[in-house]
Amino acid sequence: MSTPSRSKMRQPTPSSSNTTLFTESDEVRLLKTLEKLTQSTQLSPQLTVDSENFNRINSVLNSKFTRSQVNSKLRRLRTKYHKQARSKSLIKTPHDQKLFNIARKLWGKQTKRKFERIEDRQSSDKEDQEEEANEAVVGVEAVRNGEQEEECEEVVNLEVFPALVGELSKYFPLNLVWRNALRSLGSGKLREMDEKWKSIGIEEAKIVIKKAELVKQQTLLIKEVLGDPANGN
């Protein structure tokens, strides 16, 4: 009885490389799905796919692959396309030709220039939008500043600060220049200044009353010394 050779006893093990993982049909569906995603998003095709796009791609491929396997296959297909683009002799089968035609839409020179124009236009549109937004902000600020100036002129009425205006007018003429200078201080500061003059006015009134009482007292004292004619002295 003969003993089987080791080569016959060895069982084939499945390969984990992308070339055996992906069938020809899988490769075609992968590139077509990526092409559709690229057209719908108007983003230049990447060598890696994010989680959202991976879920879309993998659903088309019946969820057979991991994200790492899909990204690795895309890199291989792109490398293969560029080699075939430099040497058409590498396109040997109908399947190669089919993949090449789809890949050219993804990574060909015309496609690259197309997406560069799109990205330039999007960048230009973004700059225009930012410029318009800045102009709008400047316009709003200008309106606000104008409204604040108008409010300042309307609110700051010097007539509501009579003590301040009355006392200052004793020391210098309140012409237009001085009045505008006072208005520029604002209502809050003018109110504070006016209150101080009112306090001084109250103190002065108290002093006047004290003076009057003192004069009355001292007048009576002098009259007593001189004698009151009404008593016949």
CSV table of N, CA and C in Angstrom, one decimal, residues 57-209:
chain,number,residue,atom,x,y,z
A,57,ILE,N,-21.3,51.3,0.1
A,57,ILE,CA,-20.6,50.4,-0.8
A,57,ILE,C,-20.8,49.0,-0.4
A,58,ASN,N,-20.6,48.7,0.9
A,58,ASN,CA,-20.7,47.3,1.4
A,58,ASN,C,-22.1,46.7,1.2
A,59,SER,N,-23.1,47.6,1.3
A,59,SER,CA,-24.4,47.0,1.1
A,59,SER,C,-24.6,46.6,-0.4
A,60,VAL,N,-24.0,47.3,-1.3
A,60,VAL,CA,-24.0,46.8,-2.7
A,60,VAL,C,-23.2,45.5,-2.9
A,61,LEU,N,-22.2,45.4,-2.1
A,61,LEU,CA,-21.3,44.2,-2.2
A,61,LEU,C,-21.8,43.1,-1.2
A,62,ASN,N,-23.1,43.2,-0.8
A,62,ASN,CA,-23.7,42.2,0.1
A,62,ASN,C,-22.9,42.0,1.4
A,63,SER,N,-22.3,43.1,1.9
A,63,SER,CA,-21.7,43.2,3.3
A,63,SER,C,-20.7,42.0,3.4
A,64,LYS,N,-19.9,41.8,2.4
A,64,LYS,CA,-18.9,40.7,2.5
A,64,LYS,C,-17.5,41.2,3.0
A,65,PHE,N,-17.3,42.5,3.0
A,65,PHE,CA,-15.9,42.9,3.2
A,65,PHE,C,-15.8,43.9,4.4
A,66,THR,N,-14.6,44.0,4.9
A,66,THR,CA,-14.4,45.0,6.0
A,66,THR,C,-14.0,46.4,5.3
A,67,ARG,N,-14.0,47.4,6.1
A,67,ARG,CA,-13.6,48.7,5.5
A,67,ARG,C,-12.2,48.7,5.1
A,68,SER,N,-11.3,48.0,5.8
A,68,SER,CA,-9.9,48.0,5.5
A,68,SER,C,-9.7,47.2,4.1
A,69,GLN,N,-10.5,46.2,3.9
A,69,GLN,CA,-10.4,45.4,2.7
A,69,GLN,C,-10.9,46.3,1.5
A,70,VAL,N,-11.9,47.0,1.7
A,70,VAL,CA,-12.4,47.9,0.6
A,70,VAL,C,-11.4,49.0,0.2
A,71,ASN,N,-10.8,49.6,1.2
A,71,ASN,CA,-9.8,50.7,1.0
A,71,ASN,C,-8.6,50.1,0.3
A,72,SER,N,-8.2,48.9,0.8
A,72,SER,CA,-7.0,48.3,0.2
A,72,SER,C,-7.3,47.9,-1.3
A,73,LYS,N,-8.5,47.4,-1.6
A,73,LYS,CA,-8.8,47.1,-3.0
A,73,LYS,C,-8.8,48.4,-3.9
A,74,LEU,N,-9.4,49.5,-3.3
A,74,LEU,CA,-9.4,50.7,-4.1
A,74,LEU,C,-8.0,51.2,-4.4
A,75,ARG,N,-7.1,51.1,-3.5
A,75,ARG,CA,-5.7,51.5,-3.8
A,75,ARG,C,-5.1,50.6,-4.9
A,76,ARG,N,-5.4,49.3,-4.8
A,76,ARG,CA,-4.8,48.4,-5.8
A,76,ARG,C,-5.4,48.7,-7.2
A,77,LEU,N,-6.7,48.9,-7.3
A,77,LEU,CA,-7.3,49.2,-8.5
A,77,LEU,C,-6.8,50.6,-9.1
A,78,ARG,N,-6.6,51.5,-8.3
A,78,ARG,CA,-6.1,52.8,-8.8
A,78,ARG,C,-4.7,52.6,-9.3
A,79,THR,N,-3.8,51.9,-8.6
A,79,THR,CA,-2.5,51.6,-9.1
A,79,THR,C,-2.5,50.9,-10.4
A,80,LYS,N,-3.4,49.9,-10.5
A,80,LYS,CA,-3.5,49.1,-11.7
A,80,LYS,C,-4.0,50.0,-12.9
A,81,TYR,N,-4.9,51.0,-12.6
A,81,TYR,CA,-5.4,51.9,-13.7
A,81,TYR,C,-4.3,52.7,-14.2
A,82,HIS,N,-3.5,53.3,-13.3
A,82,HIS,CA,-2.4,54.2,-13.8
A,82,HIS,C,-1.3,53.5,-14.6
A,83,LYS,N,-1.1,52.2,-14.2
A,83,LYS,CA,-0.1,51.4,-15.0
A,83,LYS,C,-0.7,51.1,-16.4
A,84,GLN,N,-2.0,50.8,-16.5
A,84,GLN,CA,-2.6,50.6,-17.7
A,84,GLN,C,-2.7,51.9,-18.6
A,85,ALA,N,-2.9,53.0,-17.9
A,85,ALA,CA,-3.0,54.3,-18.6
A,85,ALA,C,-1.7,54.6,-19.3
A,86,ARG,N,-0.6,54.2,-18.7
A,86,ARG,CA,0.8,54.4,-19.3
A,86,ARG,C,1.1,53.4,-20.3
A,87,SER,N,0.5,52.2,-20.2
A,87,SER,CA,0.8,51.2,-21.2
A,87,SER,C,-0.5,50.4,-21.4
A,88,LYS,N,-1.1,50.7,-22.5
A,88,LYS,CA,-2.4,50.0,-22.8
A,88,LYS,C,-2.2,48.5,-23.1
A,89,SER,N,-1.0,48.1,-23.3
A,89,SER,CA,-0.8,46.6,-23.5
A,89,SER,C,-1.1,45.8,-22.3
A,90,LEU,N,-1.2,46.4,-21.1
A,90,LEU,CA,-1.5,45.7,-19.9
A,90,LEU,C,-3.0,45.4,-19.8
A,91,ILE,N,-3.8,46.0,-20.7
A,91,ILE,CA,-5.2,45.7,-20.7
A,91,ILE,C,-5.4,44.4,-21.6
A,92,LYS,N,-5.5,43.3,-20.9
A,92,LYS,CA,-5.5,42.0,-21.7
A,92,LYS,C,-6.8,41.3,-21.8
A,93,THR,N,-7.8,41.6,-20.9
A,93,THR,CA,-9.0,40.9,-20.9
A,93,THR,C,-10.2,41.9,-21.0
A,94,PRO,N,-11.4,41.4,-21.4
A,94,PRO,CA,-12.6,42.3,-21.4
A,94,PRO,C,-12.8,42.9,-20.0
A,95,HIS,N,-12.6,42.1,-19.0
A,95,HIS,CA,-12.7,42.6,-17.6
A,95,HIS,C,-11.8,43.8,-17.3
A,96,ASP,N,-10.5,43.6,-17.8
A,96,ASP,CA,-9.5,44.7,-17.6
A,96,ASP,C,-10.0,46.0,-18.3
A,97,GLN,N,-10.6,45.8,-19.5
A,97,GLN,CA,-11.0,47.0,-20.3
A,97,GLN,C,-12.2,47.6,-19.5
A,98,LYS,N,-13.1,46.8,-19.0
A,98,LYS,CA,-14.3,47.4,-18.3
A,98,LYS,C,-13.9,48.1,-17.0
A,99,LEU,N,-12.9,47.6,-16.3
A,99,LEU,CA,-12.5,48.3,-15.1
A,99,LEU,C,-11.7,49.5,-15.5
A,100,PHE,N,-11.0,49.5,-16.6
A,100,PHE,CA,-10.2,50.7,-17.0
A,100,PHE,C,-11.2,51.8,-17.4
A,101,ASN,N,-12.2,51.5,-18.1
A,101,ASN,CA,-13.2,52.5,-18.5
A,101,ASN,C,-13.8,53.2,-17.3
A,102,ILE,N,-14.2,52.4,-16.3
A,102,ILE,CA,-14.8,53.0,-15.1
A,102,ILE,C,-13.8,53.8,-14.3
A,103,ALA,N,-12.6,53.2,-14.1
A,103,ALA,CA,-11.5,53.9,-13.3
A,103,ALA,C,-11.1,55.2,-14.0
A,104,ARG,N,-11.2,55.3,-15.3
A,104,ARG,CA,-10.8,56.5,-16.0
A,104,ARG,C,-11.7,57.7,-15.6
A,105,LYS,N,-13.0,57.3,-15.3
A,105,LYS,CA,-14.0,58.3,-14.9
A,105,LYS,C,-13.7,58.8,-13.4
A,106,LEU,N,-13.0,57.9,-12.7
A,106,LEU,CA,-12.7,58.3,-11.3
A,106,LEU,C,-11.3,59.0,-11.2
A,107,TRP,N,-10.3,58.5,-11.9
A,107,TRP,CA,-8.9,58.9,-11.6
A,107,TRP,C,-8.2,59.4,-12.9
A,108,GLY,N,-9.0,59.6,-14.0
A,108,GLY,CA,-8.3,60.1,-15.2
A,108,GLY,C,-8.0,61.5,-15.2
A,109,LYS,N,-7.2,62.0,-16.1
A,109,LYS,CA,-6.8,63.4,-16.1
A,109,LYS,C,-8.0,64.4,-16.3
A,110,GLN,N,-8.9,64.0,-17.2
A,110,GLN,CA,-10.1,64.9,-17.4
A,110,GLN,C,-10.9,65.0,-16.2
A,111,THR,N,-11.1,63.9,-15.5
A,111,THR,CA,-11.8,63.9,-14.2
A,111,THR,C,-11.1,64.7,-13.2
A,112,LYS,N,-9.8,64.6,-13.1
A,112,LYS,CA,-9.0,65.4,-12.1
A,112,LYS,C,-9.2,66.9,-12.4
A,113,ARG,N,-9.1,67.3,-13.7
A,113,ARG,CA,-9.3,68.7,-14.0
A,113,ARG,C,-10.7,69.2,-13.7
A,114,LYS,N,-11.7,68.3,-13.9
A,114,LYS,CA,-13.1,68.6,-13.6
A,114,LYS,C,-13.3,68.9,-12.2
A,115,PHE,N,-12.7,68.1,-11.3
A,115,PHE,CA,-12.9,68.2,-9.9
A,115,PHE,C,-12.1,69.4,-9.3
A,116,GLU,N,-11.0,69.7,-10.0
A,116,GLU,CA,-10.2,70.9,-9.6
A,116,GLU,C,-11.0,72.1,-9.9
A,117,ARG,N,-11.7,72.2,-11.0
A,117,ARG,CA,-12.5,73.3,-11.4
A,117,ARG,C,-13.7,73.4,-10.4
A,118,ILE,N,-14.3,72.3,-10.0
A,118,ILE,CA,-15.4,72.3,-9.0
A,118,ILE,C,-14.9,72.8,-7.7
A,119,GLU,N,-13.8,72.3,-7.2
A,119,GLU,CA,-13.2,72.7,-5.9
A,119,GLU,C,-12.9,74.2,-6.0
A,120,ASP,N,-12.3,74.7,-7.1
A,120,ASP,CA,-11.9,76.1,-7.2
A,120,ASP,C,-13.2,76.9,-7.2
A,121,ARG,N,-14.3,76.5,-7.9
A,121,ARG,CA,-15.5,77.2,-7.9
A,121,ARG,C,-16.1,77.2,-6.5
A,122,GLN,N,-16.1,76.1,-5.8
A,122,GLN,CA,-16.6,76.0,-4.5
A,122,GLN,C,-15.9,76.9,-3.5
A,123,SER,N,-14.5,76.9,-3.7
A,123,SER,CA,-13.7,77.8,-2.8
A,123,SER,C,-14.0,79.3,-3.1
A,124,SER,N,-14.2,79.6,-4.4
A,124,SER,CA,-14.5,81.0,-4.8
A,124,SER,C,-15.9,81.4,-4.2
A,125,ASP,N,-16.9,80.4,-4.4
A,125,ASP,CA,-18.2,80.7,-3.8
A,125,ASP,C,-18.1,81.0,-2.3
A,126,LYS,N,-17.3,80.1,-1.6
A,126,LYS,CA,-17.2,80.3,-0.2
A,126,LYS,C,-16.6,81.6,0.2
A,127,GLU,N,-15.6,82.1,-0.6
A,127,GLU,CA,-14.9,83.4,-0.3
A,127,GLU,C,-15.9,84.5,-0.6
A,128,ASP,N,-16.8,84.4,-1.6
A,128,ASP,CA,-17.8,85.4,-1.9
A,128,ASP,C,-18.8,85.4,-0.8
A,129,GLN,N,-19.2,84.3,-0.3
A,129,GLN,CA,-20.2,84.2,0.8
A,129,GLN,C,-19.6,84.9,2.1
A,130,GLU,N,-18.3,84.6,2.3
A,130,GLU,CA,-17.7,85.2,3.5
A,130,GLU,C,-17.6,86.7,3.4
A,131,GLU,N,-17.2,87.1,2.1
A,131,GLU,CA,-17.1,88.6,1.9
A,131,GLU,C,-18.5,89.2,2.1
A,132,GLU,N,-19.5,88.6,1.5
A,132,GLU,CA,-20.9,89.2,1.7
A,132,GLU,C,-21.3,89.2,3.2
A,133,ALA,N,-20.9,88.1,3.9
A,133,ALA,CA,-21.3,88.1,5.3
A,133,ALA,C,-20.5,89.2,6.1
A,134,ASN,N,-19.3,89.4,5.7
A,134,ASN,CA,-18.5,90.5,6.4
A,134,ASN,C,-19.1,91.8,6.1
A,135,GLU,N,-19.5,92.0,4.8
A,135,GLU,CA,-20.1,93.3,4.4
A,135,GLU,C,-21.4,93.5,5.2
A,136,ALA,N,-22.2,92.4,5.3
A,136,ALA,CA,-23.4,92.5,6.1
A,136,ALA,C,-23.2,92.9,7.5
A,137,VAL,N,-22.1,92.3,8.1
A,137,VAL,CA,-21.8,92.6,9.5
A,137,VAL,C,-21.4,94.1,9.7
A,138,VAL,N,-20.5,94.5,8.7
A,138,VAL,CA,-20.1,95.9,8.8
A,138,VAL,C,-21.3,96.8,8.6
A,139,GLY,N,-22.2,96.5,7.7
A,139,GLY,CA,-23.4,97.3,7.5
A,139,GLY,C,-24.2,97.4,8.8
A,140,VAL,N,-24.4,96.2,9.4
A,140,VAL,CA,-25.2,96.2,10.7
A,140,VAL,C,-24.6,97.0,11.7
A,141,GLU,N,-23.2,96.9,11.9
A,141,GLU,CA,-22.5,97.7,12.9
A,141,GLU,C,-22.6,99.2,12.6
A,142,ALA,N,-22.6,99.5,11.3
A,142,ALA,CA,-22.7,101.0,10.9
A,142,ALA,C,-24.1,101.5,11.3
A,143,VAL,N,-25.1,100.7,11.0
A,143,VAL,CA,-26.5,101.1,11.4
A,143,VAL,C,-26.6,101.2,12.9
A,144,ARG,N,-26.0,100.3,13.6
A,144,ARG,CA,-26.1,100.3,15.1
A,144,ARG,C,-25.4,101.5,15.6
A,145,ASN,N,-24.2,101.8,15.1
A,145,ASN,CA,-23.5,103.0,15.5
A,145,ASN,C,-24.2,104.3,15.2
A,146,GLY,N,-24.9,104.3,14.0
A,146,GLY,CA,-25.6,105.5,13.7
A,146,GLY,C,-26.8,105.7,14.6
A,147,GLU,N,-27.5,104.5,15.0
A,147,GLU,CA,-28.6,104.6,15.9
A,147,GLU,C,-28.2,105.0,17.3
A,148,GLN,N,-27.0,104.5,17.7
A,148,GLN,CA,-26.5,104.9,19.0
A,148,GLN,C,-26.2,106.4,19.1
A,149,GLU,N,-25.6,106.9,18.0
A,149,GLU,CA,-25.3,108.3,17.9
A,149,GLU,C,-26.6,109.2,18.0
A,150,GLU,N,-27.6,108.7,17.2
A,150,GLU,CA,-28.9,109.4,17.2
A,150,GLU,C,-29.5,109.4,18.6
A,151,GLU,N,-29.4,108.2,19.3
A,151,GLU,CA,-30.0,108.0,20.6
A,151,GLU,C,-29.3,108.9,21.6
A,152,CYS,N,-27.9,109.0,21.4
A,152,CYS,CA,-27.2,109.9,22.3
A,152,CYS,C,-27.6,111.3,22.2
A,153,GLU,N,-27.8,111.8,20.9
A,153,GLU,CA,-28.2,113.2,20.7
A,153,GLU,C,-29.6,113.4,21.3
A,154,GLU,N,-30.5,112.4,21.1
A,154,GLU,CA,-31.9,112.6,21.6
A,154,GLU,C,-32.0,112.5,23.1
A,155,VAL,N,-31.3,111.6,23.7
A,155,VAL,CA,-31.4,111.4,25.2
A,155,VAL,C,-30.7,112.4,26.0
A,156,VAL,N,-29.5,112.8,25.6
A,156,VAL,CA,-28.7,113.8,26.3
A,156,VAL,C,-29.3,115.2,26.1
A,157,ASN,N,-30.3,115.6,26.9
A,157,ASN,CA,-30.9,116.9,26.9
A,157,ASN,C,-30.4,117.7,28.1
A,158,LEU,N,-29.6,118.7,27.8
A,158,LEU,CA,-29.0,119.5,28.9
A,158,LEU,C,-30.0,120.2,29.8
A,159,GLU,N,-31.2,120.4,29.3
A,159,GLU,CA,-32.2,121.1,30.1
A,159,GLU,C,-32.7,120.2,31.4
A,160,VAL,N,-32.4,118.9,31.4
A,160,VAL,CA,-32.8,118.1,32.5
A,160,VAL,C,-31.7,118.1,33.6
A,161,PHE,N,-30.7,118.9,33.4
A,161,PHE,CA,-29.6,119.1,34.4
A,161,PHE,C,-29.4,120.6,34.7
A,162,PRO,N,-30.5,121.2,35.3
A,162,PRO,CA,-30.5,122.6,35.5
A,162,PRO,C,-29.4,123.1,36.5
A,163,ALA,N,-29.2,122.4,37.5
A,163,ALA,CA,-28.1,122.8,38.5
A,163,ALA,C,-26.8,122.9,37.9
A,164,LEU,N,-26.4,121.8,37.1
A,164,LEU,CA,-25.1,121.8,36.4
A,164,LEU,C,-25.0,122.9,35.4
A,165,VAL,N,-26.0,123.0,34.5
A,165,VAL,CA,-25.9,124.1,33.5
A,165,VAL,C,-25.9,125.5,34.1
A,166,GLY,N,-26.8,125.7,35.1
A,166,GLY,CA,-26.8,127.0,35.8
A,166,GLY,C,-25.5,127.4,36.4
A,167,GLU,N,-24.9,126.5,37.1
A,167,GLU,CA,-23.7,126.8,37.8
A,167,GLU,C,-22.5,127.1,36.8
A,168,LEU,N,-22.4,126.2,35.8
A,168,LEU,CA,-21.3,126.3,34.9
A,168,LEU,C,-21.4,127.6,34.0
A,169,SER,N,-22.7,128.0,33.8
A,169,SER,CA,-22.9,129.2,33.0
A,169,SER,C,-22.4,130.4,33.7
A,170,LYS,N,-22.1,130.3,35.0
A,170,LYS,CA,-21.6,131.5,35.8
A,170,LYS,C,-20.1,131.7,35.5
A,171,TYR,N,-19.5,130.6,35.0
A,171,TYR,CA,-18.0,130.7,34.9
A,171,TYR,C,-17.6,130.7,33.4
A,172,PHE,N,-18.4,130.2,32.5
A,172,PHE,CA,-18.0,130.3,31.1
A,172,PHE,C,-19.3,130.2,30.2
A,173,PRO,N,-19.3,130.9,29.1
A,173,PRO,CA,-20.5,130.9,28.2
A,173,PRO,C,-20.7,129.5,27.6
A,174,LEU,N,-21.9,129.0,27.8
A,174,LEU,CA,-22.3,127.7,27.3
A,174,LEU,C,-22.7,127.7,25.8
A,175,ASN,N,-21.7,128.0,25.0
A,175,ASN,CA,-21.9,128.0,23.5
A,175,ASN,C,-22.1,126.6,23.0
A,176,LEU,N,-22.2,126.5,21.7
A,176,LEU,CA,-22.4,125.2,21.0
A,176,LEU,C,-21.3,124.3,21.3
A,177,VAL,N,-20.1,124.8,21.3
A,177,VAL,CA,-18.9,123.9,21.5
A,177,VAL,C,-19.0,123.3,22.9
A,178,TRP,N,-19.2,124.1,23.9
A,178,TRP,CA,-19.3,123.6,25.3
A,178,TRP,C,-20.5,122.7,25.5
A,179,ARG,N,-21.6,123.0,24.9
A,179,ARG,CA,-22.8,122.1,25.0
A,179,ARG,C,-22.6,120.7,24.4
A,180,ASN,N,-21.9,120.7,23.2
A,180,ASN,CA,-21.6,119.4,22.6
A,180,ASN,C,-20.6,118.6,23.4
A,181,ALA,N,-19.7,119.3,24.0
A,181,ALA,CA,-18.7,118.7,24.9
A,181,ALA,C,-19.4,118.0,26.1
A,182,LEU,N,-20.4,118.7,26.7
A,182,LEU,CA,-21.2,118.2,27.8
A,182,LEU,C,-22.0,117.0,27.3
A,183,ARG,N,-22.6,117.1,26.2
A,183,ARG,CA,-23.4,116.0,25.7
A,183,ARG,C,-22.6,114.7,25.5
A,184,SER,N,-21.3,114.9,25.0
A,184,SER,CA,-20.5,113.8,24.8
A,184,SER,C,-20.1,113.0,26.0
A,185,LEU,N,-20.3,113.6,27.2
A,185,LEU,CA,-20.0,112.9,28.4
A,185,LEU,C,-21.1,111.8,28.8
A,186,GLY,N,-22.3,112.0,28.2
A,186,GLY,CA,-23.3,111.0,28.4
A,186,GLY,C,-24.2,111.3,29.6
A,187,SER,N,-25.4,110.8,29.6
A,187,SER,CA,-26.4,111.1,30.6
A,187,SER,C,-26.0,110.7,32.0
A,188,GLY,N,-25.3,109.6,32.1
A,188,GLY,CA,-24.9,109.1,33.4
A,188,GLY,C,-23.9,110.0,34.1
A,189,LYS,N,-22.9,110.5,33.4
A,189,LYS,CA,-21.9,111.4,34.0
A,189,LYS,C,-22.5,112.7,34.3
A,190,LEU,N,-23.4,113.2,33.4
A,190,LEU,CA,-24.0,114.5,33.6
A,190,LEU,C,-24.9,114.5,34.8
A,191,ARG,N,-25.6,113.4,35.0
A,191,ARG,CA,-26.5,113.3,36.2
A,191,ARG,C,-25.7,113.3,37.5
A,192,GLU,N,-24.5,112.6,37.4
A,192,GLU,CA,-23.6,112.6,38.6
A,192,GLU,C,-23.1,114.0,38.9
A,193,MET,N,-22.7,114.8,37.9
A,193,MET,CA,-22.3,116.1,38.1
A,193,MET,C,-23.4,117.0,38.5
A,194,ASP,N,-24.6,116.8,38.0
A,194,ASP,CA,-25.7,117.7,38.4
A,194,ASP,C,-26.1,117.4,39.9
A,195,GLU,N,-26.0,116.2,40.3
A,195,GLU,CA,-26.3,115.9,41.7
A,195,GLU,C,-25.3,116.5,42.7
A,196,LYS,N,-24.0,116.6,42.3
A,196,LYS,CA,-23.0,117.3,43.1
A,196,LYS,C,-23.4,118.8,43.3
A,197,TRP,N,-23.8,119.4,42.2
A,197,TRP,CA,-24.1,120.8,42.3
A,197,TRP,C,-25.4,121.0,43.1
A,198,LYS,N,-26.3,120.1,43.0
A,198,LYS,CA,-27.5,120.2,43.9
A,198,LYS,C,-27.2,120.0,45.3
A,199,SER,N,-26.2,119.1,45.6
A,199,SER,CA,-25.8,119.0,47.0
A,199,SER,C,-25.1,120.2,47.6
A,200,ILE,N,-24.3,120.8,46.7
A,200,ILE,CA,-23.7,122.1,47.1
A,200,ILE,C,-24.7,123.2,47.3
A,201,GLY,N,-25.7,123.2,46.4
A,201,GLY,CA,-26.8,124.2,46.5
A,201,GLY,C,-27.5,124.1,47.8
A,202,ILE,N,-27.8,122.8,48.3
A,202,ILE,CA,-28.5,122.6,49.5
A,202,ILE,C,-27.7,123.0,50.7
A,203,GLU,N,-26.4,122.7,50.7
A,203,GLU,CA,-25.5,123.2,51.7
A,203,GLU,C,-25.4,124.7,51.8
A,204,GLU,N,-25.4,125.3,50.6
A,204,GLU,CA,-25.3,126.8,50.6
A,204,GLU,C,-26.6,127.4,51.1
A,205,ALA,N,-27.8,126.8,50.8
A,205,ALA,CA,-29.0,127.2,51.4
A,205,ALA,C,-29.1,127.1,52.9
A,206,LYS,N,-28.5,126.1,53.4
A,206,LYS,CA,-28.4,125.9,54.9
A,206,LYS,C,-27.6,127.0,55.5
A,207,ILE,N,-26.5,127.3,54.8
A,207,ILE,CA,-25.6,128.3,55.4
A,207,ILE,C,-26.3,129.7,55.3
A,208,VAL,N,-27.0,130.0,54.3
A,208,VAL,CA,-27.8,131.2,54.2
A,208,VAL,C,-28.8,131.4,55.3
A,209,ILE,N,-29.5,130.2,55.6
A,209,ILE,CA,-30.4,130.2,56.7
A,209,ILE,C,-29.7,130.5,58.1
